[in-house]
């Protein structure tokens, strides 16, 4: 029995896990997550409407792409997308979080600013595959509008728009420069960090026509990387750079993480702690807990406090806590060098977990 992936071409996180499953050469079939499939499979299994969803050969349901990758890593043979080197693993986890939760801002901004009509039609095609093109267009508009409405929650407003563009282009140029020297983030093998970047970069910023054109012009090597990482020609191949090397060309990208995303994460942690004090009996953590100020490209705006990101950050702090001796020192030196010294000794209390496919206190 193969795995089943409920997913769709337009979906950001579907692209992340699809690229991974293909490189890992896992036997799977992809089923389009139409409204009917949501009703018949996704809602009964997960309890809330989300994609992608992975069902393992023994019928285990796995949701959240990070959990899917970990599930497959634990259950399937073949080379791993987790580097063994403590610094490379640290940087890979950071860049997975950076792709999943920070480049999401650019992904949503570019889709809904420059590809709105395309996006509506893609929603219609995916969710209502059985309907006529006219009916798809009308219904897709409604579903798409729900996603467009997330923009202010992510801090995407007319005020931040120029800064979103500037920081995204800064990232694109830095990643393009890195790809003049390396196939993937850490050498010739893709890592979990590559798949974190693939979500926003593939399904939105490469596949959406106006964004793809912009990427081809600004960073053609990134566009090529999107193709290669989403549809690898060779599976299970390549190696991470020897000696736990962090290529110099990754430093500018890691610095963007430290400068732009890390302050949001630290503020989110403070809000989670305040929320926990005010709600000591709650164990399920809401998807957003109020609003906070954040800065993007030097522009200050408000956005929702999204505690889910801390569950991914906890993977990084757990990795740091597992290190000792010279490994710990090397990891800490890297963090200080990129401007992320605040991660050293950072304690995510209350601890987070995922229960019944939802964020909860551990
Ligand atoms: N962190 C989750 C995110 C999944 C996600 O946000 N999926 C989008 C489609 S790409 C979705 O279904 N969103 C519905 C919602 O957030 O309510 C993962 O990695 O699986």
PDB file of C-alpha atoms and ligand atoms in Angstrom, residues 8 10-17 38 48-53 62-68 96 100-101 104 111 123 146-147 150 203-204 287 308 311-312 354, ligand 1:
ATOM      1  CA  UNK A   8      -3.410  20.582  -4.341  1.00  0.00           C
ATOM      2  CA  UNK A  10      -1.848  25.830  -5.535  1.00  0.00           C
ATOM      3  CA  UNK A  11      -1.184  24.919  -1.891  1.00  0.00           C
ATOM      4  CA  UNK A  12       1.979  26.266  -0.297  1.00  0.00           C
ATOM      5  CA  UNK A  13       2.585  23.444   2.186  1.00  0.00           C
ATOM      6  CA  UNK A  14       1.588  20.781  -0.384  1.00  0.00           C
ATOM      7  CA  UNK A  15       4.581  21.831  -2.494  1.00  0.00           C
ATOM      8  CA  UNK A  16       6.891  21.514   0.508  1.00  0.00           C
ATOM      9  CA  UNK A  17       5.954  17.918   1.291  1.00  0.00           C
ATOM     10  CA  UNK A  38     -12.421  17.414   2.633  1.00  0.00           C
ATOM     11  CA  UNK A  48     -10.605  20.835  10.827  1.00  0.00           C
ATOM     12  CA  UNK A  49     -10.168  21.875   7.201  1.00  0.00           C
ATOM     13  CA  UNK A  50      -6.490  21.943   6.262  1.00  0.00           C
ATOM     14  CA  UNK A  51      -4.185  20.527   3.633  1.00  0.00           C
ATOM     15  CA  UNK A  52      -1.915  18.754   2.978  1.00  0.00           C
ATOM     16  CA  UNK A  53      -2.758  15.571   4.857  1.00  0.00           C
ATOM     17  CA  UNK A  62      -0.286  12.758   9.713  1.00  0.00           C
ATOM     18  CA  UNK A  63      -0.935  16.478   9.466  1.00  0.00           C
ATOM     19  CA  UNK A  64       1.540  19.273   9.509  1.00  0.00           C
ATOM     20  CA  UNK A  65       4.292  19.013   6.978  1.00  0.00           C
ATOM     21  CA  UNK A  66       6.974  19.039   9.676  1.00  0.00           C
ATOM     22  CA  UNK A  67       5.340  15.996  11.304  1.00  0.00           C
ATOM     23  CA  UNK A  68       4.990  14.345   7.879  1.00  0.00           C
ATOM     24  CA  UNK A  96      12.634  25.504   7.668  1.00  0.00           C
ATOM     25  CA  UNK A 100       7.299  28.091   6.611  1.00  0.00           C
ATOM     26  CA  UNK A 101       6.426  31.078   8.739  1.00  0.00           C
ATOM     27  CA  UNK A 104       4.818  33.057   4.067  1.00  0.00           C
ATOM     28  CA  UNK A 111      -0.188  35.957  -4.642  1.00  0.00           C
ATOM     29  CA  UNK A 123      -9.065  27.565  -5.862  1.00  0.00           C
ATOM     30  CA  UNK A 146     -11.053  33.621   2.905  1.00  0.00           C
ATOM     31  CA  UNK A 147      -7.303  33.258   2.341  1.00  0.00           C
ATOM     32  CA  UNK A 150      -5.445  36.531   6.197  1.00  0.00           C
ATOM     33  CA  UNK A 203       3.529  26.970  -5.019  1.00  0.00           C
ATOM     34  CA  UNK A 204       3.144  30.721  -4.673  1.00  0.00           C
ATOM     35  CA  UNK A 287      -4.341  29.880  16.418  1.00  0.00           C
ATOM     36  CA  UNK A 308       2.263  27.888  16.117  1.00  0.00           C
ATOM     37  CA  UNK A 311       6.299  24.977  18.153  1.00  0.00           C
ATOM     38  CA  UNK A 312       8.754  25.098  15.266  1.00  0.00           C
ATOM     39  CA  UNK A 354       0.417  19.093  18.925  1.00  0.00           C
TER      40      UNK A 354
HETATM   41  N1  LIG B   1       1.890  24.305   9.344  1.00  0.00           N
HETATM   42  C1  LIG B   1       0.929  23.602   8.523  1.00  0.00           C
HETATM   43  C2  LIG B   1       0.235  24.591   7.628  1.00  0.00           C
HETATM   44  C3  LIG B   1      -0.808  24.009   6.707  1.00  0.00           C
HETATM   45  C4  LIG B   1      -1.623  25.110   6.046  1.00  0.00           C
HETATM   46  O1  LIG B   1      -1.672  26.253   6.515  1.00  0.00           O
HETATM   47  N2  LIG B   1      -2.239  24.761   4.925  1.00  0.00           N
HETATM   48  C5  LIG B   1      -3.070  25.688   4.216  1.00  0.00           C
HETATM   49  C6  LIG B   1      -3.086  25.379   2.741  1.00  0.00           C
HETATM   50  S1  LIG B   1      -1.462  25.484   2.053  1.00  0.00           S
HETATM   51  C7  LIG B   1      -4.486  25.513   4.731  1.00  0.00           C
HETATM   52  O2  LIG B   1      -5.115  24.518   4.502  1.00  0.00           O
HETATM   53  N3  LIG B   1      -4.964  26.475   5.496  1.00  0.00           N
HETATM   54  C8  LIG B   1      -6.277  26.452   6.067  1.00  0.00           C
HETATM   55  C9  LIG B   1      -6.276  27.254   7.303  1.00  0.00           C
HETATM   56  O3  LIG B   1      -5.199  27.676   7.730  1.00  0.00           O
HETATM   57  O4  LIG B   1      -7.364  27.438   7.892  1.00  0.00           O
HETATM   58  C10 LIG B   1       1.648  22.503   7.752  1.00  0.00           C
HETATM   59  O5  LIG B   1       2.880  22.548   7.665  1.00  0.00           O
HETATM   60  O6  LIG B   1       1.004  21.556   7.311  1.00  0.00           O
END
